[in-house]
Amino acid sequence: MEDSLFEDIIDDWFIESLKTYKDLHVYQLEHPTQVIEWTSGKSVCVAGNSSSRNEILELRLPLKLFAEEKKGLCAERDFKVIHGGFSDGPVRRLTHVPGTRILVTNDGLSSDLQLWERGADDSDVVRRTGGIEGRRNVSQTGSRIAAATLSSGQQVLHGSQSDDIVLCDITSGRTVYTIDLSSSDPVSALQCVSDGVFMVCCSNGNVYLSDTRSPAPPLLSPAPPLLSAAPQATDSSVLWWGHVSTGQAQTYQDCRLIRLSSLGQAVITDLRDLQRGVCGAQLEAQNQLCSLDTVCVTWAPALDDCVAVSGLSGSVQIYNTSVWSSDQQQEVQQPMFQHRGHTVTSHSNHLSSQQHSNQESTQNSNHLSSNPSNRILVTAHAWHPSRPCTLLSAASDGSVHVWDWIDQSHASK
């Protein structure tokens, strides 16, 4: 791709951004992160996942993002590191325990958990305080982690397979509850749905709801059938991820479950009837090298009917599920918004480095576009807990973006 074409793409995107974003701020990490975890309404934790020593950082978001009035008078438009520490290994999962300074991590290599504490007001250090031994000595995917709600105390749910999911007390490491499942399927997602109720999503598409207050076995929502128009694929080769909407629900029965496959098939199920899907859609899926750690689907906590999807392409896509069909149409559904900034700014940085190094820009640009290892993929995203259209996203080039997008369906009214 010629430099002039790169410049045209970048210019067009920035002009488009003026119409589609209220705010957009960029931060660059030394190593890419697979985790974005809110610690408050204005701060998040990120951590490197390389094989070497990695930083764990708590970042304060740019204050300009939160200046509802007189934004032009607010000079603070940069991310700021407020706490930091080092991990000897990769950090591929990270969970903040609500109401505490405690962080729980997993390296993706074993089932053990690491415990950390963010420094108090007089310290900016994130320090290791202990660990919790996993039930499995060896894990191919590491443990998923979900923090219990505040009323449940300092507890986390963790495990790598459906038959080793446990709820444990952080302070003592004691097992509080064990989810009794006979299957041993890899887990793609764990989530605390409400006080005492947890969701376990398996890579084969099966989802279990477990209530720690009930002696009854977990409820099963079986994997959705693959669409007949799907490419040549078998149930065993397709991966699934899931998330339950909790932001607007009064009880967990009012929640909805969305499942997304590596083929881009999305299915929504009402928790009152776990045996059938309510509606669904076929989403765009460009990434054919999906793994359990590369795709994420999440409901918006403060915006009705909206979900965000990342990992199937180089963008974060926002979909309005209220227009999805009950017959789970097989035509590709178009997103209501796409954040393409990671790919565009990465190309911009690549172009700038070429110009400064006096290399043959056309030759190197062709190398970039033809080399799959240089393809930029989104590694994580997270909705702001209370701001409807604000998200954070991170990509494989180490970039972290916070962006407040404009809902054109409301803006035009």
mmCIF file of C-alpha atoms in Angstrom:
data_model
loop_
_atom_site.group_PDB
_atom_site.id
_atom_site.type_symbol
_atom_site.label_atom_id
_atom_site.label_comp_id
_atom_site.label_asym_id
_atom_site.label_seq_id
_atom_site.Cartn_x
_atom_site.Cartn_y
_atom_site.Cartn_z
ATOM 1 C CA MET A 1 0.000 0.000 0.000
ATOM 2 C CA GLU A 2 1.406 3.406 -1.009
ATOM 3 C CA ASP A 3 2.173 6.005 1.676
ATOM 4 C CA SER A 4 -0.312 8.414 0.081
ATOM 5 C CA LEU A 5 -3.079 5.833 0.404
ATOM 6 C CA PHE A 6 -2.180 5.269 4.082
ATOM 7 C CA GLU A 7 -2.345 9.037 4.632
ATOM 8 C CA ASP A 8 -5.720 9.262 2.884
ATOM 9 C CA ILE A 9 -7.141 6.475 5.086
ATOM 10 C CA ILE A 10 -5.842 8.162 8.234
ATOM 11 C CA ASP A 11 -7.130 11.586 7.185
ATOM 12 C CA ASP A 12 -10.561 10.188 6.313
ATOM 13 C CA TRP A 13 -10.784 8.406 9.650
ATOM 14 C CA PHE A 14 -9.887 11.493 11.682
ATOM 15 C CA ILE A 15 -12.423 13.582 9.755
ATOM 16 C CA GLU A 16 -15.021 10.867 10.371
ATOM 17 C CA SER A 17 -14.073 10.822 14.072
ATOM 18 C CA LEU A 18 -15.128 14.437 14.487
ATOM 19 C CA LYS A 19 -18.681 13.364 13.637
ATOM 20 C CA THR A 20 -18.788 9.991 15.394
ATOM 21 C CA TYR A 21 -16.938 10.506 18.701
ATOM 22 C CA LYS A 22 -17.556 12.847 21.589
ATOM 23 C CA ASP A 23 -14.128 11.928 22.959
ATOM 24 C CA LEU A 24 -11.191 9.743 21.923
ATOM 25 C CA HIS A 25 -7.966 9.391 23.942
ATOM 26 C CA VAL A 26 -4.962 7.125 23.279
ATOM 27 C CA TYR A 27 -2.337 5.526 25.539
ATOM 28 C CA GLN A 28 0.599 3.313 24.545
ATOM 29 C CA LEU A 29 1.755 0.360 26.662
ATOM 30 C CA GLU A 30 5.169 -1.290 26.495
ATOM 31 C CA HIS A 31 3.494 -4.692 26.015
ATOM 32 C CA PRO A 32 -0.025 -5.516 24.770
ATOM 33 C CA THR A 33 -2.663 -6.249 27.389
ATOM 34 C CA GLN A 34 -5.438 -8.835 27.375
ATOM 35 C CA VAL A 35 -7.118 -7.355 30.451
ATOM 36 C CA ILE A 36 -9.030 -4.140 31.110
ATOM 37 C CA GLU A 37 -10.571 -4.041 34.572
ATOM 38 C CA TRP A 38 -12.401 -1.122 36.129
ATOM 39 C CA THR A 39 -11.299 -0.217 39.658
ATOM 40 C CA SER A 40 -13.538 2.880 39.822
ATOM 41 C CA GLY A 41 -15.543 5.035 37.450
ATOM 42 C CA LYS A 42 -12.364 6.896 36.501
ATOM 43 C CA SER A 43 -9.603 4.271 36.723
ATOM 44 C CA VAL A 44 -8.729 0.895 35.207
ATOM 45 C CA CYS A 45 -6.078 -1.785 35.564
ATOM 46 C CA VAL A 46 -4.102 -3.195 32.631
ATOM 47 C CA ALA A 47 -1.185 -5.635 32.569
ATOM 48 C CA GLY A 48 1.301 -7.057 30.082
ATOM 49 C CA ASN A 49 1.026 -10.616 28.820
ATOM 50 C CA SER A 50 4.479 -11.187 27.335
ATOM 51 C CA SER A 51 6.654 -14.106 28.431
ATOM 52 C CA SER A 52 9.068 -11.774 30.243
ATOM 53 C CA ARG A 53 8.555 -9.505 33.245
ATOM 54 C CA ASN A 54 5.355 -7.475 32.966
ATOM 55 C CA GLU A 55 3.916 -4.326 34.462
ATOM 56 C CA ILE A 56 0.581 -4.169 36.255
ATOM 57 C CA LEU A 57 -0.702 -0.603 36.006
ATOM 58 C CA GLU A 58 -3.678 1.260 37.379
ATOM 59 C CA LEU A 59 -4.411 4.145 35.026
ATOM 60 C CA ARG A 60 -6.533 7.189 35.689
ATOM 61 C CA LEU A 61 -8.514 8.091 32.611
ATOM 62 C CA PRO A 62 -8.093 11.578 31.096
ATOM 63 C CA LEU A 63 -10.032 14.108 33.174
ATOM 64 C CA LYS A 64 -11.116 15.809 29.970
ATOM 65 C CA LEU A 65 -13.309 12.772 29.305
ATOM 66 C CA PHE A 66 -15.385 13.569 32.386
ATOM 67 C CA ALA A 67 -15.620 17.346 31.902
ATOM 68 C CA GLU A 68 -19.272 17.548 30.890
ATOM 69 C CA GLU A 69 -19.107 21.315 30.543
ATOM 70 C CA LYS A 70 -16.333 23.631 29.331
ATOM 71 C CA LYS A 71 -14.261 20.741 27.971
ATOM 72 C CA GLY A 72 -12.037 23.260 26.225
ATOM 73 C CA LEU A 73 -10.912 24.620 29.578
ATOM 74 C CA CYS A 74 -9.838 21.180 30.845
ATOM 75 C CA ALA A 75 -6.153 20.639 30.067
ATOM 76 C CA GLU A 76 -5.932 17.061 31.412
ATOM 77 C CA ARG A 77 -6.311 14.918 28.284
ATOM 78 C CA ASP A 78 -3.725 12.217 29.082
ATOM 79 C CA PHE A 79 -3.862 8.907 30.913
ATOM 80 C CA LYS A 80 -1.983 8.950 34.223
ATOM 81 C CA VAL A 81 -0.345 6.037 36.059
ATOM 82 C CA ILE A 82 -1.533 6.106 39.682
ATOM 83 C CA HIS A 83 -0.372 2.641 40.829
ATOM 84 C CA GLY A 84 2.114 0.178 39.361
ATOM 85 C CA GLY A 85 3.988 -3.027 40.016
ATOM 86 C CA PHE A 86 5.732 -5.934 38.288
ATOM 87 C CA SER A 87 4.775 -9.538 37.648
ATOM 88 C CA ASP A 88 7.472 -12.112 36.902
ATOM 89 C CA GLY A 89 5.207 -13.801 34.372
ATOM 90 C CA PRO A 90 2.387 -12.919 31.995
ATOM 91 C CA VAL A 91 -0.961 -11.599 33.235
ATOM 92 C CA ARG A 92 -3.731 -12.979 31.046
ATOM 93 C CA ARG A 93 -6.651 -12.555 33.468
ATOM 94 C CA LEU A 94 -7.200 -9.880 36.075
ATOM 95 C CA THR A 95 -10.172 -9.215 38.334
ATOM 96 C CA HIS A 96 -10.738 -6.449 40.849
ATOM 97 C CA VAL A 97 -12.610 -7.476 44.005
ATOM 98 C CA PRO A 98 -15.319 -4.793 44.461
ATOM 99 C CA GLY A 99 -15.007 -2.574 47.508
ATOM 100 C CA THR A 100 -11.352 -3.519 48.108
ATOM 101 C CA ARG A 101 -7.844 -2.763 46.859
ATOM 102 C CA ILE A 102 -7.375 -6.429 45.939
ATOM 103 C CA LEU A 103 -6.557 -7.658 42.440
ATOM 104 C CA VAL A 104 -6.636 -11.336 41.462
ATOM 105 C CA THR A 105 -4.657 -12.512 38.422
ATOM 106 C CA ASN A 106 -3.853 -15.650 36.470
ATOM 107 C CA ASP A 107 -0.947 -16.224 34.096
ATOM 108 C CA GLY A 108 -2.841 -18.383 31.591
ATOM 109 C CA LEU A 109 -0.292 -21.167 32.134
ATOM 110 C CA SER A 110 -1.555 -22.778 35.341
ATOM 111 C CA SER A 111 -4.717 -22.852 37.415
ATOM 112 C CA ASP A 112 -3.145 -20.960 40.335
ATOM 113 C CA LEU A 113 -4.194 -17.416 41.211
ATOM 114 C CA GLN A 114 -2.003 -14.520 42.323
ATOM 115 C CA LEU A 115 -3.210 -11.917 44.831
ATOM 116 C CA TRP A 116 -2.167 -8.260 44.661
ATOM 117 C CA GLU A 117 -2.945 -5.101 46.588
ATOM 118 C CA ARG A 118 -3.024 -1.603 45.174
ATOM 119 C CA GLY A 119 -1.225 0.880 47.406
ATOM 120 C CA ALA A 120 -3.092 3.175 49.764
ATOM 121 C CA ASP A 121 -3.067 6.962 49.396
ATOM 122 C CA ASP A 122 0.541 7.162 50.566
ATOM 123 C CA SER A 123 1.844 4.500 48.140
ATOM 124 C CA ASP A 124 1.736 4.085 44.377
ATOM 125 C CA VAL A 125 2.883 0.436 44.412
ATOM 126 C CA VAL A 126 0.933 -2.652 43.344
ATOM 127 C CA ARG A 127 2.459 -5.438 45.443
ATOM 128 C CA ARG A 128 2.084 -9.209 45.491
ATOM 129 C CA THR A 129 0.454 -10.407 48.729
ATOM 130 C CA GLY A 130 -0.105 -14.125 48.189
ATOM 131 C CA GLY A 131 -1.814 -16.707 46.061
ATOM 132 C CA ILE A 132 -4.511 -19.350 45.810
ATOM 133 C CA GLU A 133 -3.722 -22.832 44.562
ATOM 134 C CA GLY A 134 -5.895 -24.078 41.726
ATOM 135 C CA ARG A 135 -7.555 -27.459 41.682
ATOM 136 C CA ARG A 136 -5.573 -28.612 38.638
ATOM 137 C CA ASN A 137 -1.791 -28.915 38.666
ATOM 138 C CA VAL A 138 -1.609 -28.339 34.919
ATOM 139 C CA SER A 139 -3.903 -26.191 32.794
ATOM 140 C CA GLN A 140 -3.722 -25.599 29.058
ATOM 141 C CA THR A 141 -5.744 -22.391 29.220
ATOM 142 C CA GLY A 142 -5.266 -21.085 32.758
ATOM 143 C CA SER A 143 -8.111 -20.206 35.114
ATOM 144 C CA ARG A 144 -11.014 -17.906 34.399
ATOM 145 C CA ILE A 145 -11.801 -15.566 37.282
ATOM 146 C CA ALA A 146 -14.982 -13.823 38.420
ATOM 147 C CA ALA A 147 -15.271 -11.701 41.564
ATOM 148 C CA ALA A 148 -18.299 -12.274 43.776
ATOM 149 C CA THR A 149 -20.646 -9.377 44.498
ATOM 150 C CA LEU A 150 -19.864 -7.144 47.463
ATOM 151 C CA SER A 151 -22.511 -8.682 49.746
ATOM 152 C CA SER A 152 -20.846 -12.078 49.317
ATOM 153 C CA GLY A 153 -17.618 -10.852 50.905
ATOM 154 C CA GLN A 154 -14.129 -11.207 49.476
ATOM 155 C CA GLN A 155 -14.642 -14.226 47.274
ATOM 156 C CA VAL A 156 -13.738 -15.250 43.721
ATOM 157 C CA LEU A 157 -15.001 -17.933 41.402
ATOM 158 C CA HIS A 158 -12.269 -19.599 39.350
ATOM 159 C CA GLY A 159 -11.440 -22.647 37.260
ATOM 160 C CA SER A 160 -10.305 -23.767 33.825
ATOM 161 C CA GLN A 161 -12.765 -26.589 33.112
ATOM 162 C CA SER A 162 -16.413 -27.104 33.941
ATOM 163 C CA ASP A 163 -15.641 -29.790 36.531
ATOM 164 C CA ASP A 164 -13.121 -27.724 38.557
ATOM 165 C CA ILE A 165 -15.061 -24.468 39.154
ATOM 166 C CA VAL A 166 -14.910 -23.375 42.793
ATOM 167 C CA LEU A 167 -15.848 -20.320 44.840
ATOM 168 C CA CYS A 168 -13.166 -19.554 47.398
ATOM 169 C CA ASP A 169 -12.526 -17.067 50.179
ATOM 170 C CA ILE A 170 -9.646 -14.763 49.293
ATOM 171 C CA THR A 171 -8.386 -14.257 52.830
ATOM 172 C CA SER A 172 -8.149 -17.917 53.839
ATOM 173 C CA GLY A 173 -8.059 -19.637 50.436
ATOM 174 C CA ARG A 174 -10.830 -21.935 51.727
ATOM 175 C CA THR A 175 -13.291 -23.387 49.225
ATOM 176 C CA VAL A 176 -16.750 -21.988 49.945
ATOM 177 C CA TYR A 177 -18.719 -23.636 47.146
ATOM 178 C CA THR A 178 -18.111 -26.115 44.357
ATOM 179 C CA ILE A 179 -20.137 -26.195 41.157
ATOM 180 C CA ASP A 180 -21.073 -29.849 40.699
ATOM 181 C CA LEU A 181 -20.714 -30.670 37.007
ATOM 182 C CA SER A 182 -19.743 -34.019 35.519
ATOM 183 C CA SER A 183 -18.448 -32.638 32.207
ATOM 184 C CA SER A 184 -14.858 -31.460 31.771
ATOM 185 C CA ASP A 185 -15.230 -28.862 29.017
ATOM 186 C CA PRO A 186 -12.857 -25.867 28.722
ATOM 187 C CA VAL A 187 -14.404 -22.695 30.138
ATOM 188 C CA SER A 188 -14.475 -19.556 28.000
ATOM 189 C CA ALA A 189 -16.231 -17.216 30.471
ATOM 190 C CA LEU A 190 -17.180 -16.965 34.146
ATOM 191 C CA GLN A 191 -19.492 -14.258 35.459
ATOM 192 C CA CYS A 192 -21.192 -13.256 38.686
ATOM 193 C CA VAL A 193 -24.805 -12.652 37.584
ATOM 194 C CA SER A 194 -26.224 -11.658 40.966
ATOM 195 C CA ASP A 195 -25.609 -12.349 44.643
ATOM 196 C CA GLY A 196 -24.858 -16.072 44.780
ATOM 197 C CA VAL A 197 -25.674 -16.792 41.117
ATOM 198 C CA PHE A 198 -22.888 -17.531 38.647
ATOM 199 C CA MET A 199 -22.707 -18.202 34.908
ATOM 200 C CA VAL A 200 -20.281 -20.720 33.414
ATOM 201 C CA CYS A 201 -19.899 -20.613 29.631
ATOM 202 C CA CYS A 202 -18.074 -23.545 28.051
ATOM 203 C CA SER A 203 -16.185 -23.446 24.785
ATOM 204 C CA ASN A 204 -18.678 -25.909 23.251
ATOM 205 C CA GLY A 205 -21.548 -23.437 23.785
ATOM 206 C CA ASN A 206 -23.123 -25.048 26.863
ATOM 207 C CA VAL A 207 -23.943 -22.523 29.600
ATOM 208 C CA TYR A 208 -24.648 -23.368 33.239
ATOM 209 C CA LEU A 209 -26.323 -21.185 35.882
ATOM 210 C CA SER A 210 -25.392 -22.123 39.430
ATOM 211 C CA ASP A 211 -27.047 -20.752 42.583
ATOM 212 C CA THR A 212 -24.911 -21.160 45.712
ATOM 213 C CA ARG A 213 -28.037 -20.754 47.889
ATOM 214 C CA SER A 214 -29.822 -23.746 46.348
ATOM 215 C CA PRO A 215 -29.016 -27.472 46.642
ATOM 216 C CA ALA A 216 -30.370 -28.001 43.121
ATOM 217 C CA PRO A 217 -27.860 -28.807 40.376
ATOM 218 C CA PRO A 218 -26.871 -26.047 37.946
ATOM 219 C CA LEU A 219 -29.343 -25.182 35.197
ATOM 220 C CA LEU A 220 -28.178 -25.995 31.681
ATOM 221 C CA SER A 221 -28.714 -23.933 28.551
ATOM 222 C CA PRO A 222 -27.558 -26.246 25.754
ATOM 223 C CA ALA A 223 -25.341 -25.039 22.929
ATOM 224 C CA PRO A 224 -27.236 -23.404 20.038
ATOM 225 C CA PRO A 225 -27.370 -25.426 16.821
ATOM 226 C CA LEU A 226 -25.049 -24.243 14.079
ATOM 227 C CA LEU A 227 -26.760 -22.436 11.219
ATOM 228 C CA SER A 228 -27.151 -24.540 8.089
ATOM 229 C CA ALA A 229 -25.360 -21.859 6.042
ATOM 230 C CA ALA A 230 -22.270 -21.968 8.227
ATOM 231 C CA PRO A 231 -18.986 -22.946 6.525
ATOM 232 C CA GLN A 232 -17.841 -26.526 6.751
ATOM 233 C CA ALA A 233 -17.464 -26.823 10.512
ATOM 234 C CA THR A 234 -18.326 -29.258 13.234
ATOM 235 C CA ASP A 235 -19.607 -28.624 16.725
ATOM 236 C CA SER A 236 -16.200 -29.595 18.115
ATOM 237 C CA SER A 237 -14.267 -27.084 15.977
ATOM 238 C CA VAL A 238 -16.439 -24.045 16.799
ATOM 239 C CA LEU A 239 -15.686 -22.014 19.929
ATOM 240 C CA TRP A 240 -18.326 -20.103 21.921
ATOM 241 C CA TRP A 241 -18.223 -17.168 24.336
ATOM 242 C CA GLY A 242 -21.034 -15.801 26.490
ATOM 243 C CA HIS A 243 -22.149 -12.889 28.660
ATOM 244 C CA VAL A 244 -25.252 -12.146 30.742
ATOM 245 C CA SER A 245 -26.864 -8.707 30.838
ATOM 246 C CA THR A 246 -27.009 -7.457 34.431
ATOM 247 C CA GLY A 247 -27.089 -3.647 34.190
ATOM 248 C CA GLN A 248 -30.852 -3.032 33.850
ATOM 249 C CA ALA A 249 -32.220 -6.219 35.463
ATOM 250 C CA GLN A 250 -34.046 -6.311 38.798
ATOM 251 C CA THR A 251 -33.430 -10.036 39.347
ATOM 252 C CA TYR A 252 -31.227 -12.490 37.508
ATOM 253 C CA GLN A 253 -34.322 -14.053 35.878
ATOM 254 C CA ASP A 254 -34.795 -10.718 34.056
ATOM 255 C CA CYS A 255 -31.355 -11.032 32.461
ATOM 256 C CA ARG A 256 -30.512 -12.148 28.946
ATOM 257 C CA LEU A 257 -27.687 -14.388 27.812
ATOM 258 C CA ILE A 258 -25.815 -13.791 24.578
ATOM 259 C CA ARG A 259 -23.594 -16.436 23.037
ATOM 260 C CA LEU A 260 -21.178 -15.744 20.187
ATOM 261 C CA SER A 261 -19.395 -18.362 18.107
ATOM 262 C CA SER A 262 -16.076 -18.195 16.279
ATOM 263 C CA LEU A 263 -18.137 -18.277 13.055
ATOM 264 C CA GLY A 264 -19.854 -15.029 14.057
ATOM 265 C CA GLN A 265 -23.169 -16.655 14.977
ATOM 266 C CA ALA A 266 -24.827 -14.771 17.872
ATOM 267 C CA VAL A 267 -27.787 -16.136 19.861
ATOM 268 C CA ILE A 268 -29.734 -14.468 22.693
ATOM 269 C CA THR A 269 -31.526 -16.542 25.319
ATOM 270 C CA ASP A 270 -33.949 -15.391 28.015
ATOM 271 C CA LEU A 271 -32.924 -16.804 31.402
ATOM 272 C CA ARG A 272 -36.578 -17.692 32.079
ATOM 273 C CA ASP A 273 -36.362 -20.282 29.296
ATOM 274 C CA LEU A 274 -32.841 -21.622 28.914
ATOM 275 C CA GLN A 275 -33.788 -24.238 26.355
ATOM 276 C CA ARG A 276 -34.329 -21.989 23.334
ATOM 277 C CA GLY A 277 -32.961 -18.835 21.767
ATOM 278 C CA VAL A 278 -35.129 -15.731 21.577
ATOM 279 C CA CYS A 279 -33.357 -14.106 18.639
ATOM 280 C CA GLY A 280 -30.011 -14.032 16.902
ATOM 281 C CA ALA A 281 -27.910 -12.767 14.019
ATOM 282 C CA GLN A 282 -24.918 -13.560 11.867
ATOM 283 C CA LEU A 283 -22.067 -11.152 12.601
ATOM 284 C CA GLU A 284 -18.979 -10.399 10.561
ATOM 285 C CA ALA A 285 -16.093 -12.747 11.426
ATOM 286 C CA GLN A 286 -12.766 -11.954 9.748
ATOM 287 C CA ASN A 287 -10.426 -13.595 12.257
ATOM 288 C CA GLN A 288 -10.028 -17.280 11.432
ATOM 289 C CA LEU A 289 -7.417 -17.860 14.173
ATOM 290 C CA CYS A 290 -9.673 -17.497 17.204
ATOM 291 C CA SER A 291 -8.681 -18.891 20.587
ATOM 292 C CA LEU A 292 -10.484 -18.782 23.905
ATOM 293 C CA ASP A 293 -8.547 -15.633 24.858
ATOM 294 C CA THR A 294 -9.005 -13.572 21.687
ATOM 295 C CA VAL A 295 -12.773 -12.957 21.469
ATOM 296 C CA CYS A 296 -15.008 -11.010 23.842
ATOM 297 C CA VAL A 297 -18.737 -10.207 23.774
ATOM 298 C CA THR A 298 -20.322 -7.971 26.435
ATOM 299 C CA TRP A 299 -23.668 -6.350 27.123
ATOM 300 C CA ALA A 300 -23.715 -2.596 27.688
ATOM 301 C CA PRO A 301 -24.475 -2.020 31.394
ATOM 302 C CA ALA A 302 -26.143 1.376 30.842
ATOM 303 C CA LEU A 303 -27.518 1.142 27.288
ATOM 304 C CA ASP A 304 -30.521 -1.003 26.419
ATOM 305 C CA ASP A 305 -30.145 -3.845 23.907
ATOM 306 C CA CYS A 306 -26.537 -3.070 22.900
ATOM 307 C CA VAL A 307 -23.593 -5.466 22.844
ATOM 308 C CA ALA A 308 -19.934 -4.953 21.986
ATOM 309 C CA VAL A 309 -17.881 -7.574 20.133
ATOM 310 C CA SER A 310 -14.100 -7.697 19.701
ATOM 311 C CA GLY A 311 -11.596 -10.266 18.476
ATOM 312 C CA LEU A 312 -13.406 -11.288 15.294
ATOM 313 C CA SER A 313 -11.799 -8.401 13.393
ATOM 314 C CA GLY A 314 -9.462 -5.464 13.976
ATOM 315 C CA SER A 315 -12.286 -3.302 15.332
ATOM 316 C CA VAL A 316 -14.715 -3.134 18.236
ATOM 317 C CA GLN A 317 -18.252 -3.484 16.905
ATOM 318 C CA ILE A 318 -21.424 -2.244 18.617
ATOM 319 C CA TYR A 319 -24.689 -3.997 17.728
ATOM 320 C CA ASN A 320 -28.302 -3.112 18.482
ATOM 321 C CA THR A 321 -29.864 -6.483 19.316
ATOM 322 C CA SER A 322 -33.432 -5.090 19.345
ATOM 323 C CA VAL A 323 -33.502 -5.393 15.532
ATOM 324 C CA TRP A 324 -32.329 -9.007 15.475
ATOM 325 C CA SER A 325 -34.749 -11.570 14.144
ATOM 326 C CA SER A 326 -36.355 -14.466 15.984
ATOM 327 C CA ASP A 327 -35.492 -16.731 13.052
ATOM 328 C CA GLN A 328 -31.764 -15.936 13.586
ATOM 329 C CA GLN A 329 -31.285 -14.623 10.054
ATOM 330 C CA GLN A 330 -28.220 -15.810 8.187
ATOM 331 C CA GLU A 331 -27.476 -12.494 6.450
ATOM 332 C CA VAL A 332 -24.558 -10.649 8.011
ATOM 333 C CA GLN A 333 -25.877 -8.030 10.452
ATOM 334 C CA GLN A 334 -24.209 -4.627 10.186
ATOM 335 C CA PRO A 335 -22.988 -2.975 13.419
ATOM 336 C CA MET A 336 -24.485 0.340 14.486
ATOM 337 C CA PHE A 337 -20.949 1.568 15.244
ATOM 338 C CA GLN A 338 -17.360 0.403 14.697
ATOM 339 C CA HIS A 339 -14.245 1.613 16.482
ATOM 340 C CA ARG A 340 -11.494 1.133 13.890
ATOM 341 C CA GLY A 341 -9.008 3.395 15.632
ATOM 342 C CA HIS A 342 -6.474 0.735 16.628
ATOM 343 C CA THR A 343 -5.875 -0.344 13.045
ATOM 344 C CA VAL A 344 -5.767 3.221 11.710
ATOM 345 C CA THR A 345 -3.450 4.651 14.360
ATOM 346 C CA SER A 346 -1.181 1.604 14.126
ATOM 347 C CA HIS A 347 -0.787 2.205 10.392
ATOM 348 C CA SER A 348 -0.121 5.861 11.163
ATOM 349 C CA ASN A 349 2.603 4.987 13.673
ATOM 350 C CA HIS A 350 4.110 2.490 11.240
ATOM 351 C CA LEU A 351 4.168 5.103 8.482
ATOM 352 C CA SER A 352 5.766 7.681 10.793
ATOM 353 C CA SER A 353 8.499 5.257 11.871
ATOM 354 C CA GLN A 354 9.243 4.470 8.238
ATOM 355 C CA GLN A 355 9.673 8.120 7.367
ATOM 356 C CA HIS A 356 12.001 8.743 10.307
ATOM 357 C CA SER A 357 14.144 5.690 9.573
ATOM 358 C CA ASN A 358 14.639 6.666 5.871
ATOM 359 C CA GLN A 359 13.653 3.185 4.732
ATOM 360 C CA GLU A 360 11.887 2.317 1.533
ATOM 361 C CA SER A 361 8.360 3.097 2.623
ATOM 362 C CA THR A 362 6.542 1.347 -0.239
ATOM 363 C CA GLN A 363 8.490 -1.874 0.253
ATOM 364 C CA ASN A 364 7.910 -1.932 4.021
ATOM 365 C CA SER A 365 4.228 -1.040 3.674
ATOM 366 C CA ASN A 366 3.768 -3.953 1.304
ATOM 367 C CA HIS A 367 5.508 -6.162 3.859
ATOM 368 C CA LEU A 368 3.120 -4.951 6.563
ATOM 369 C CA SER A 369 0.005 -5.683 4.548
ATOM 370 C CA SER A 370 1.186 -9.138 3.442
ATOM 371 C CA ASN A 371 2.560 -10.343 6.771
ATOM 372 C CA PRO A 372 -0.251 -11.828 8.926
ATOM 373 C CA SER A 373 1.833 -11.401 12.085
ATOM 374 C CA ASN A 374 1.597 -7.623 11.655
ATOM 375 C CA ARG A 375 -2.197 -7.620 11.575
ATOM 376 C CA ILE A 376 -3.623 -5.543 14.403
ATOM 377 C CA LEU A 377 -6.283 -7.292 16.483
ATOM 378 C CA VAL A 378 -8.260 -5.968 19.417
ATOM 379 C CA THR A 379 -7.230 -7.909 22.525
ATOM 380 C CA ALA A 380 -9.762 -6.592 25.067
ATOM 381 C CA HIS A 381 -12.638 -4.162 25.528
ATOM 382 C CA ALA A 382 -14.780 -3.001 28.434
ATOM 383 C CA TRP A 383 -17.865 -0.796 28.777
ATOM 384 C CA HIS A 384 -17.803 2.013 31.328
ATOM 385 C CA PRO A 385 -19.994 0.882 34.261
ATOM 386 C CA SER A 386 -22.282 3.942 34.137
ATOM 387 C CA ARG A 387 -21.535 6.075 31.049
ATOM 388 C CA PRO A 388 -23.736 4.604 28.265
ATOM 389 C CA CYS A 389 -21.482 5.099 25.228
ATOM 390 C CA THR A 390 -18.000 5.059 26.773
ATOM 391 C CA LEU A 391 -15.691 2.065 26.202
ATOM 392 C CA LEU A 392 -12.053 1.151 26.620
ATOM 393 C CA SER A 393 -10.271 -1.095 24.157
ATOM 394 C CA ALA A 394 -6.753 -2.469 23.735
ATOM 395 C CA ALA A 395 -4.961 -3.989 20.760
ATOM 396 C CA SER A 396 -2.047 -6.230 19.861
ATOM 397 C CA ASP A 397 0.221 -3.229 19.193
ATOM 398 C CA GLY A 398 0.017 -2.153 22.875
ATOM 399 C CA SER A 399 -2.411 0.710 22.254
ATOM 400 C CA VAL A 400 -5.187 1.501 24.732
ATOM 401 C CA HIS A 401 -8.083 3.736 23.662
ATOM 402 C CA VAL A 402 -10.925 5.255 25.657
ATOM 403 C CA TRP A 403 -13.725 6.526 23.447
ATOM 404 C CA ASP A 404 -17.183 7.989 23.800
ATOM 405 C CA TRP A 405 -19.092 7.260 20.604
ATOM 406 C CA ILE A 406 -22.132 9.093 19.270
ATOM 407 C CA ASP A 407 -25.281 7.041 18.846
ATOM 408 C CA GLN A 408 -26.412 8.319 15.445
ATOM 409 C CA SER A 409 -29.900 6.847 15.849
ATOM 410 C CA HIS A 410 -30.494 9.266 18.744
ATOM 411 C CA ALA A 411 -28.325 12.088 17.410
ATOM 412 C CA SER A 412 -30.480 12.401 14.289
ATOM 413 C CA LYS A 413 -33.708 12.810 16.263
#
